[in-house]
Coordinates of C-alpha atoms and ligand atoms in Angstrom, one line a residue:
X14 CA 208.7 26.8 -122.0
X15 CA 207.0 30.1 -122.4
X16 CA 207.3 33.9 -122.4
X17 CA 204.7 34.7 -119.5
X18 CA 206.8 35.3 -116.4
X19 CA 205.9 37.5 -113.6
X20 CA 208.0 40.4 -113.0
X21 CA 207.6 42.4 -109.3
X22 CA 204.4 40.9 -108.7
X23 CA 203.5 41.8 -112.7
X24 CA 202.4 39.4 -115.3
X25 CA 204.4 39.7 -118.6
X26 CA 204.1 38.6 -121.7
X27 CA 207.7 39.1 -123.1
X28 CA 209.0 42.4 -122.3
X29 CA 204.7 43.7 -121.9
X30 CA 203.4 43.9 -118.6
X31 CA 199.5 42.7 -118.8
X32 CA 198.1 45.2 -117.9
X33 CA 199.2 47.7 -120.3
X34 CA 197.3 45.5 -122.7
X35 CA 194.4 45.4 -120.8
X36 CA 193.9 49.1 -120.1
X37 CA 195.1 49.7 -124.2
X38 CA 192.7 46.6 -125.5
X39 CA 189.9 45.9 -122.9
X40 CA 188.8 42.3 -121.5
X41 CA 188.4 39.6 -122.6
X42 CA 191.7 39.2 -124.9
X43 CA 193.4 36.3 -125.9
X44 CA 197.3 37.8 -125.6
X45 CA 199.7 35.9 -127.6
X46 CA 203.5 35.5 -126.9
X47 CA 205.1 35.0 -130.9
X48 CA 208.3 34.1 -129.5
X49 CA 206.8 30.7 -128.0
X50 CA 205.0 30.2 -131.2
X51 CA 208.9 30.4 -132.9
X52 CA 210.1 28.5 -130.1
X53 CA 208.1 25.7 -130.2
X54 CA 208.7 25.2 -133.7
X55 CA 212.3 25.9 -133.9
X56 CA 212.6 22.5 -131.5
X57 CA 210.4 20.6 -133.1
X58 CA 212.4 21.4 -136.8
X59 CA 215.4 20.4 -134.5
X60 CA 214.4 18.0 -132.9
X61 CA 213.5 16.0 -136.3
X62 CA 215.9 17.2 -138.5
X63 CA 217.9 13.9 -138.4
X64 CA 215.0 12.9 -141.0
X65 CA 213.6 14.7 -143.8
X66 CA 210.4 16.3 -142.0
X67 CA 207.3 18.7 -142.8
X68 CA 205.9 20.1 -140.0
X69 CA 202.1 21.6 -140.5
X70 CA 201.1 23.4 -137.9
X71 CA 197.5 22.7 -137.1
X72 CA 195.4 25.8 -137.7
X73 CA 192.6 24.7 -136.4
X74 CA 194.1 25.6 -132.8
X75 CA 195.2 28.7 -133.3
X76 CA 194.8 30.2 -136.8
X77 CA 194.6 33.6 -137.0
X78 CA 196.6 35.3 -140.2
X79 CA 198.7 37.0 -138.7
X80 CA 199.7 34.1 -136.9
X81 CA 199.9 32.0 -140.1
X82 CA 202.2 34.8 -141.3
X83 CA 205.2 34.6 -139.0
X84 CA 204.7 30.6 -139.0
X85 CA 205.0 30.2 -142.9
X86 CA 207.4 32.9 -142.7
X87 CA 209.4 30.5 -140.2
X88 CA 209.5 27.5 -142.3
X89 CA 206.2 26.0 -141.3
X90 CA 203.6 24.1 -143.4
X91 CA 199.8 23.3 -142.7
X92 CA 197.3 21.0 -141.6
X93 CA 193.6 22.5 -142.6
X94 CA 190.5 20.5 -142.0
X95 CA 188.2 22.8 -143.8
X96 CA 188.0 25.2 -147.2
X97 CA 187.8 28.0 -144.8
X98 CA 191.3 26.9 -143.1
X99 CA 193.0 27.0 -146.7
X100 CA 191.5 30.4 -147.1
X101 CA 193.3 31.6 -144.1
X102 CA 196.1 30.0 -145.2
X103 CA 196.4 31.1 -148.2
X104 CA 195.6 34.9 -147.1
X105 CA 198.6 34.2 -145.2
X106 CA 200.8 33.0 -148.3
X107 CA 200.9 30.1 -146.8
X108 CA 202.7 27.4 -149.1
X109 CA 199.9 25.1 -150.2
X110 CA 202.6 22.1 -151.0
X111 CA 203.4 22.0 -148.0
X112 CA 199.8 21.7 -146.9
X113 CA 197.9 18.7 -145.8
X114 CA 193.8 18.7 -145.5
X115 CA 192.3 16.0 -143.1
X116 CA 188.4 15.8 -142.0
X117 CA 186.2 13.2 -142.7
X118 CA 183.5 15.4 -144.4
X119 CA 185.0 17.4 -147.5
X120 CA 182.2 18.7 -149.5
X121 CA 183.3 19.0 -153.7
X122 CA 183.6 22.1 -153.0
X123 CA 186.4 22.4 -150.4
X124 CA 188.0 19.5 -152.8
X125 CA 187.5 21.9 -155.8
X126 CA 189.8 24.5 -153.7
X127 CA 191.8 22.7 -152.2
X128 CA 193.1 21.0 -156.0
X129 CA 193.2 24.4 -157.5
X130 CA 195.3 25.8 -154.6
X131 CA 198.0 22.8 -154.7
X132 CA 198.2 21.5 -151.4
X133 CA 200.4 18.4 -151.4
X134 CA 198.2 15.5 -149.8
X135 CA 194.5 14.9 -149.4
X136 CA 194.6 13.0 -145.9
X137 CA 191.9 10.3 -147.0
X138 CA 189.5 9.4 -144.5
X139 CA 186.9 7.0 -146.0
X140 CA 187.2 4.7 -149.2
X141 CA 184.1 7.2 -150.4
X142 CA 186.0 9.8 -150.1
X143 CA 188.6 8.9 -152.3
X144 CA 186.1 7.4 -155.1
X145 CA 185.1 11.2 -154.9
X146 CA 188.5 12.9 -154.4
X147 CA 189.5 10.9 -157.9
X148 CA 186.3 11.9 -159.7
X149 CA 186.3 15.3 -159.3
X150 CA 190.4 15.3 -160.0
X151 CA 189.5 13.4 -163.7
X152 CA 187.0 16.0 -163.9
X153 CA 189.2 19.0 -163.5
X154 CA 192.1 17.6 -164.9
X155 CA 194.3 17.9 -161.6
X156 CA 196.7 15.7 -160.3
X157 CA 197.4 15.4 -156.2
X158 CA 198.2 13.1 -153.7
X159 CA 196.8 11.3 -151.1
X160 CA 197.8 9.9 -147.8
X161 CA 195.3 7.4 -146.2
X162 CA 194.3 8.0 -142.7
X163 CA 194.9 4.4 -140.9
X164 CA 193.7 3.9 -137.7
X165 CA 196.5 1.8 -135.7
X166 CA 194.1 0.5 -133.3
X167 CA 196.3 2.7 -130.1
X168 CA 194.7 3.5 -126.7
X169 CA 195.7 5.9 -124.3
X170 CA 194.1 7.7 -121.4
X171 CA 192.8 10.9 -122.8
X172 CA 189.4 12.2 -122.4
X173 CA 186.8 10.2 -124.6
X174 CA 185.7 13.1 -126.7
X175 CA 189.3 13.2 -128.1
X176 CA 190.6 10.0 -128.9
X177 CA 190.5 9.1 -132.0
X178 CA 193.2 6.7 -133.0
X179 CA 190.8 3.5 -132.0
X180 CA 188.7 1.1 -134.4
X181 CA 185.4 2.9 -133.4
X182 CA 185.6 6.3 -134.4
X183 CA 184.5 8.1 -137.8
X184 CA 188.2 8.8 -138.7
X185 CA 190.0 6.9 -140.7
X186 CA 189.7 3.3 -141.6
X187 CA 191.3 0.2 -140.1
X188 CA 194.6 -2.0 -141.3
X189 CA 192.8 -4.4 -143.0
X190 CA 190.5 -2.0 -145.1
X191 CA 193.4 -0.1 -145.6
X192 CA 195.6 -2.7 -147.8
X193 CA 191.9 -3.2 -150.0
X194 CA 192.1 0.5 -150.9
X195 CA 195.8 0.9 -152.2
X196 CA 194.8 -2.3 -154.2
X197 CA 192.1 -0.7 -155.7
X198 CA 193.2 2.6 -156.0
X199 CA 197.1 3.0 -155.9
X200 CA 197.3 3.3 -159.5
X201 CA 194.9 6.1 -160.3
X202 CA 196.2 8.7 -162.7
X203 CA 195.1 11.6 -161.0
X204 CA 195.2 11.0 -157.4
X205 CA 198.2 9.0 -156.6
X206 CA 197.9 7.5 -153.2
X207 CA 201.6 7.6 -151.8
X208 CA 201.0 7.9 -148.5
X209 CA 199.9 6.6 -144.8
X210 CA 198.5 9.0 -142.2
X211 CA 197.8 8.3 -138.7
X212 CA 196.2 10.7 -136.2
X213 CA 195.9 9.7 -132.4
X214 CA 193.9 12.2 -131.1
X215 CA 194.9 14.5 -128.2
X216 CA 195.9 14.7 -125.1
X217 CA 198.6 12.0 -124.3
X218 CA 201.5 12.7 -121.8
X219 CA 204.0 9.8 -122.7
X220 CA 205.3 9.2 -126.4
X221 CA 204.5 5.6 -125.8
X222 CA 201.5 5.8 -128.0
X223 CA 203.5 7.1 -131.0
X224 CA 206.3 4.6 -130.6
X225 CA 203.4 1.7 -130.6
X226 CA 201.5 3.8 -133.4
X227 CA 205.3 3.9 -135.5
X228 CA 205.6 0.3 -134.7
X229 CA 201.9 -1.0 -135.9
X230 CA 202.1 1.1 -138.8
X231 CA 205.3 0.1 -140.2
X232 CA 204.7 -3.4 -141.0
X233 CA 201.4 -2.3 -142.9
X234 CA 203.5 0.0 -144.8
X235 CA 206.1 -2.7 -145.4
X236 CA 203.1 -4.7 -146.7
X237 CA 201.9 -2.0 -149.3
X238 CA 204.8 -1.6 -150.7
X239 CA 205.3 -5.4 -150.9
X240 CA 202.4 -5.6 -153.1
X241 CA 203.8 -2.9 -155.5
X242 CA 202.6 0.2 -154.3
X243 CA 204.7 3.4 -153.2
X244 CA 204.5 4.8 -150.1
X245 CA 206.7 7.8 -150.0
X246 CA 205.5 9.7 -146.5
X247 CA 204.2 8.9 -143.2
X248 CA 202.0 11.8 -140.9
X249 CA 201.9 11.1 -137.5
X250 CA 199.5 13.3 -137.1
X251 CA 199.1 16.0 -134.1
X252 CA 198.1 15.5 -130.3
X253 CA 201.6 16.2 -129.1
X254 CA 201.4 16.7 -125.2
X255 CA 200.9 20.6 -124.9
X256 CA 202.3 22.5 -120.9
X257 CA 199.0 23.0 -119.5
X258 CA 200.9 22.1 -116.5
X259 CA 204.3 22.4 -115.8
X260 CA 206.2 19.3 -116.6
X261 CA 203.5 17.0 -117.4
X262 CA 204.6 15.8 -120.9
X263 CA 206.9 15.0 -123.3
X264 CA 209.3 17.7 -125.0
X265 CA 209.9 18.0 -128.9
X266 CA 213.2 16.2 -128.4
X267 CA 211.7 13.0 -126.1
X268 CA 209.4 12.6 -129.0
X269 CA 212.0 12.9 -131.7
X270 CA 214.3 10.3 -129.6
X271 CA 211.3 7.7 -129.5
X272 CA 210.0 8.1 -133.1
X273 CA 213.5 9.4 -134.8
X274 CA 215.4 5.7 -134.4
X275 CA 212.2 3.8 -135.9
X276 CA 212.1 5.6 -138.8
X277 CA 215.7 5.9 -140.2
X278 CA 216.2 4.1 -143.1
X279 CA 212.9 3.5 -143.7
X280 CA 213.2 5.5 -146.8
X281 CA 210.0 7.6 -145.6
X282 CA 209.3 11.6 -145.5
X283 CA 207.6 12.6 -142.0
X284 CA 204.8 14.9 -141.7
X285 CA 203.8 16.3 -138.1
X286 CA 200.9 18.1 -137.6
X287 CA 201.3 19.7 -134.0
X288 CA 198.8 22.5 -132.9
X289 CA 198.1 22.2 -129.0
X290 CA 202.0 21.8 -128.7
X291 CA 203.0 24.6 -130.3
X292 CA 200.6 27.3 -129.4
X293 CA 198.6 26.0 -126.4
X294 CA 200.7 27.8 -123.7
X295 CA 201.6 30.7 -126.4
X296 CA 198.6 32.2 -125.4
X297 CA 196.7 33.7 -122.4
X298 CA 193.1 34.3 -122.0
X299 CA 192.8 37.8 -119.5
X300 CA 189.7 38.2 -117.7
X301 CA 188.5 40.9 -115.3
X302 CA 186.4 40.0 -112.0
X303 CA 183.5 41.3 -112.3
X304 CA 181.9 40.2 -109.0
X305 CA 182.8 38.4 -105.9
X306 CA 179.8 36.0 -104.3
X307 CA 179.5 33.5 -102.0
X308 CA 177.2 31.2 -102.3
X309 CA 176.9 28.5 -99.4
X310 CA 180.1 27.6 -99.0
X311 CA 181.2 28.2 -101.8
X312 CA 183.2 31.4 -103.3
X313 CA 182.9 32.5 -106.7
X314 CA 184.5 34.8 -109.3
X315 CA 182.1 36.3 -111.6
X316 CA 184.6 37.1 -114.5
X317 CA 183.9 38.5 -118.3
X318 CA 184.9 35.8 -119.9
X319 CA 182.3 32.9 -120.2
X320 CA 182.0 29.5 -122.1
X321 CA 181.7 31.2 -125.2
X322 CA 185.2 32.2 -124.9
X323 CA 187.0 29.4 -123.7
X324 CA 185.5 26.1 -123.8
X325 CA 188.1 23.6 -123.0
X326 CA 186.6 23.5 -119.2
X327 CA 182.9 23.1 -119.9
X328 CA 183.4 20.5 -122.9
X329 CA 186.4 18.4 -122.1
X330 CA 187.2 19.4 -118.6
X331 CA 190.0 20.7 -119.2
X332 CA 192.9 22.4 -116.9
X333 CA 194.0 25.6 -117.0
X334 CA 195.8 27.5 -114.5
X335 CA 194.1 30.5 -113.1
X336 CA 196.0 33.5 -111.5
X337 CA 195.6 37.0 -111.1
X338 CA 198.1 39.3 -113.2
X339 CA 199.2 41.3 -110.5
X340 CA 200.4 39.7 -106.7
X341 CA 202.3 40.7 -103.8
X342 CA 205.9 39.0 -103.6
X343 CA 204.1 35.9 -101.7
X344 CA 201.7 35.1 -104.2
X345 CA 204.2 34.7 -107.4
X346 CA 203.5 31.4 -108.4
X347 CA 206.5 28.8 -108.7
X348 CA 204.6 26.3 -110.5
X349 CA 201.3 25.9 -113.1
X350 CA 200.1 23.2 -111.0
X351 CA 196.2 21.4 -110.8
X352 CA 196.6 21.8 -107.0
X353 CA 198.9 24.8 -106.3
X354 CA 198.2 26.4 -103.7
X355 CA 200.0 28.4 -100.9
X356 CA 199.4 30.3 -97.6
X357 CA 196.5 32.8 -97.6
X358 CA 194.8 32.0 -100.9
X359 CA 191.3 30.7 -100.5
X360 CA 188.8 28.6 -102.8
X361 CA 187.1 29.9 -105.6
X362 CA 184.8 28.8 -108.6
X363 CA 186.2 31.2 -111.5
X364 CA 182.6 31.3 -113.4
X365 CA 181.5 33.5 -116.4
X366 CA 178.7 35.3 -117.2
X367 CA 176.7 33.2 -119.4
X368 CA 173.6 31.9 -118.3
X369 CA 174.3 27.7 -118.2
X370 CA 175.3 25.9 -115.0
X371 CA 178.4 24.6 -117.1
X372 CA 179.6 27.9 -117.7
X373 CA 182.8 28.0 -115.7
X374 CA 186.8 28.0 -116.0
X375 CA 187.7 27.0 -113.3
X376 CA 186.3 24.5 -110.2
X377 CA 187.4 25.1 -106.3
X378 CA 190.7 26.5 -107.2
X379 CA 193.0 28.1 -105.0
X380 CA 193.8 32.0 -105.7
X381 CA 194.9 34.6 -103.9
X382 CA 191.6 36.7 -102.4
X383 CA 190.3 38.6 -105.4
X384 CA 188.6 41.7 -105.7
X385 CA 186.0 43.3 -108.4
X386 CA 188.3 44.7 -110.9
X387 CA 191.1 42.4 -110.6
X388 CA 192.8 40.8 -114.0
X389 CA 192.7 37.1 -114.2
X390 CA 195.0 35.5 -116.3
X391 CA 194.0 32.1 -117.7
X392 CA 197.2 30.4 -119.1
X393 CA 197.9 27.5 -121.5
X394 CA 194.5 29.2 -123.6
X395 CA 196.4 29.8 -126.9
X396 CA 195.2 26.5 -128.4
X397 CA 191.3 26.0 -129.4
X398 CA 190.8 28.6 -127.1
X399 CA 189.9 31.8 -129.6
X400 CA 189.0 29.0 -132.3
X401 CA 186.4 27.5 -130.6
X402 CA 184.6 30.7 -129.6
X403 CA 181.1 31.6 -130.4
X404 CA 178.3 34.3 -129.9
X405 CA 176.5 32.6 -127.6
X406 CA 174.1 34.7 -125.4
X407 CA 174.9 37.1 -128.1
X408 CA 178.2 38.0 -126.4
X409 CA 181.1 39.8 -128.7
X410 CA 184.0 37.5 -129.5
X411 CA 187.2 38.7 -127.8
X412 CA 190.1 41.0 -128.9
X413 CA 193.2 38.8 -129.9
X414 CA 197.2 40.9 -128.8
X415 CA 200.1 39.5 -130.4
X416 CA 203.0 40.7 -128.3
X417 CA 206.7 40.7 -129.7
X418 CA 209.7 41.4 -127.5
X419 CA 209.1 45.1 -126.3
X420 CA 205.7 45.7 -129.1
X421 CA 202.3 44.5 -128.7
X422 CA 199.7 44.9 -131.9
X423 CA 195.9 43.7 -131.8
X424 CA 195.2 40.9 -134.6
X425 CA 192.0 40.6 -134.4
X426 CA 189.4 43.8 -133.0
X427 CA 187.3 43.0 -130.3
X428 CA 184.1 42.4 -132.3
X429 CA 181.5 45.5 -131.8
X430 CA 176.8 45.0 -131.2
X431 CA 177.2 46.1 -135.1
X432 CA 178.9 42.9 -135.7
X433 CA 176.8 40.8 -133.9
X434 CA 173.8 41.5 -136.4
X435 CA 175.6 42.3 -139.7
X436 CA 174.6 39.0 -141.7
X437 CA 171.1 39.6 -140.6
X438 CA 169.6 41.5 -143.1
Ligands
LIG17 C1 193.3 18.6 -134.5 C2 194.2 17.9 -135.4 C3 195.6 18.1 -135.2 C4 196.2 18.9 -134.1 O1 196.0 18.3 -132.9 P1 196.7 18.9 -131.6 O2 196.2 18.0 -130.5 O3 196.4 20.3 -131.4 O4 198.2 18.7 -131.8 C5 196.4 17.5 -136.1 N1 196.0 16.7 -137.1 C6 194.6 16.5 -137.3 C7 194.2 15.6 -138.4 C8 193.7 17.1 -136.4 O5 192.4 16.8 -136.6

């Protein structure tokens, strides 16, 4: 599933032992594995290929340029949520046509670039929007097309934070409203709406909710076009299950074989926007203890990576395996597991150094004993993990490796005190 693999008690990434990278780069660093980025891809393109599909990789979760490279490189379009996104992408020739731009707040601005750069749908998320989306088209003279976010009404168990394919959510609009606005506006001259999108949020570990998303949807298309209007694609969206433990969800393929069948025939293009699924477990986050401390009866590691690194654990309580980069023989881990544990590790908190009680990576978690000095590597972290990173507590944003085969190259510098305060006048 990925190219982190332990090698005499030594974390790799591909054919680079961890360490290498940490003595080269420093800690914090985000490491990333290209080859699993490829990977991941590769299967999903195969997976789908029974149907004509465009796959936009979500850059949101991981969007660095130099990532962006080697996916457009490797046949990959994108799904942007912001003007800054399709900057990125662009600096990346990235091929705008095959671009998609979602969010349900896209100022004239970001519409402004977005028309001039080409991308090839506007994912639609309010009737508003689109009123807008057409007026500014007229007034630039631009055609584009559209694909209107519909929310199917699916529930799953995923955190509430992160669901978003329900009725009561800002995304999208419902079925009903839906069938109003290809009436109204199907036949625009500049913005042709040709196109359904549906987004289910994150998180799900069964393709159930896109077969009962494919199989709500379907009949509402059938109904569009029944009154005259085209609809030429369907995007399913992202929120494919991502490894952040080992075997927990659905592969490329399990997907393909329960939304492949439903869709033959149909005369319909597919768009997928995966991000979690395709880079989540691409990347690690390395951290160095700092300090060991017990604290009633509890133990912590003090590591030097915080909140402001990786959020996932403070916001949505989120799981990701915890374990150092170097072990004896007994301590190689057989499994990514919630509760892995094995003889002679003990319980720790893994906690960072930012001052908020929420700041944390990890809760009572079995590790081997670690020491001040020791490199932690936090796995699954290569999705919203550098994205969602901040200054807080006016701590530098981490380094970010790309590793390839034998190579390794830093992508992104760690950022310096000069950084901090160079917008400040
Ligand atoms: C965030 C997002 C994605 C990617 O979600 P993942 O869970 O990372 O696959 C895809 N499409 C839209 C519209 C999004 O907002």
């Amino acid at each position: 599933m990925d190219y982190f693999s332990y090698q005499n008690g030594n974390l790799f990434a591909e054919n680079v032992k961890i360490e290498t990278i940490a003595q080269a780069v420093g800690t914090p660093v985000y490491i990333y594995s290209k080859n699993t980025f490829i990977d991941h891809l590769h299967k999903m393109q195969k997976a789908f290929s029974e149907i004509e599909t465009t796959i936009c990789y979500s850059v949101k979760a991981c969007g660095n340029i130099n990532i962006l490279k080697f996916m457009a490189e490797a046949g990959s379009g994108f799904d942007i949520v912001s003007g800054g996104e399709l900057f990125r992408v662009q600096k990346a020739n990235g091929d705008a046509s095959k671009s998609v731009y979602a969010g349900v707040g896209k100022t004239d601005n970001e519409i402004i670039e977005a028309l001039n750069a080409g991308i090839e749908y506007f994912n639609i998320e309010s009737q508003e929007e689109l009123e807008n989306l057409i007026t500014i088209a007229k007034k630039q003279g631009k055609k584009t097309k559209a694909a209107l976010r519909i929310n199917p009404d699916v529930q799953y168990k995923t955190h509430a934070y992160i669901t978003t394919g329900v009725k009561e959510t800002k995304f999208g609009v419902d079925i009903e409203h839906a069938i109003n606005i290809f009436d109204k506006y199907a036949g625009d001259e500049n913005v042709s709406l040709c196109a359904v999108h549906v987004h289910l949020g994150s998180g799900g570990k069964t393709i159930d909710p896109y077969v009962n998303a494919v199989k709500k949807i379907l009949p509402v298309i059938e109904d569009i076009r029944k009154r005259g209007h085209t609809v030429e694609a369907l995007d399913l969206g992202g929120g494919y299950g991502a490894d952040y433990e080992s075997d927990t969800v659905p592969s490329a393929q399990q997907y393909a074989d329960g939304i492949v069948p439903l869709l033959i025939d149909k005369n319909l293009k597919l768009i997928l926007e995966p991000g979690k699924s395709i880079c989540a477990n691409a990347g690690i986050l390395l951290t160095r203890v700092i300090y060991n401390k017990q604290g009633g009866s509890k133990k912590f590691a003090i590591v030097d990576a915080g909140m402001n690194d990786l959020i996932r654990p403070s916001l949505y309580e989120a799981f990701h395996f915890i374990w150092p980069a170097k072990v004896d023989e007994k301590f190689i881990p057989s499994q990514r597991e919630q509760n892995f544990k094995t003889d002679g590790t003990e319980i720790y908190d893994v906690v960072g150094p930012i001052c908020e009680g929420a700041d944390f990576l990890a809760k009572d978690r079995a590790l081997p004993p670690v020491k001040r000095g020791d490199l932690l590597a936090v796995f699954t972290a290569g999705a919203y993990g550098y994205t969602m990173s901040s200054n807080y507590n006016a701590r530098c944003r981490a380094a970010e490796v790309l590793v390839d085969g034998d190579n390794f190259s830093i992508i992104r510098k760690r950022e310096t005190y000069e950084d901090l305060i160079a917008l400040e006048g």
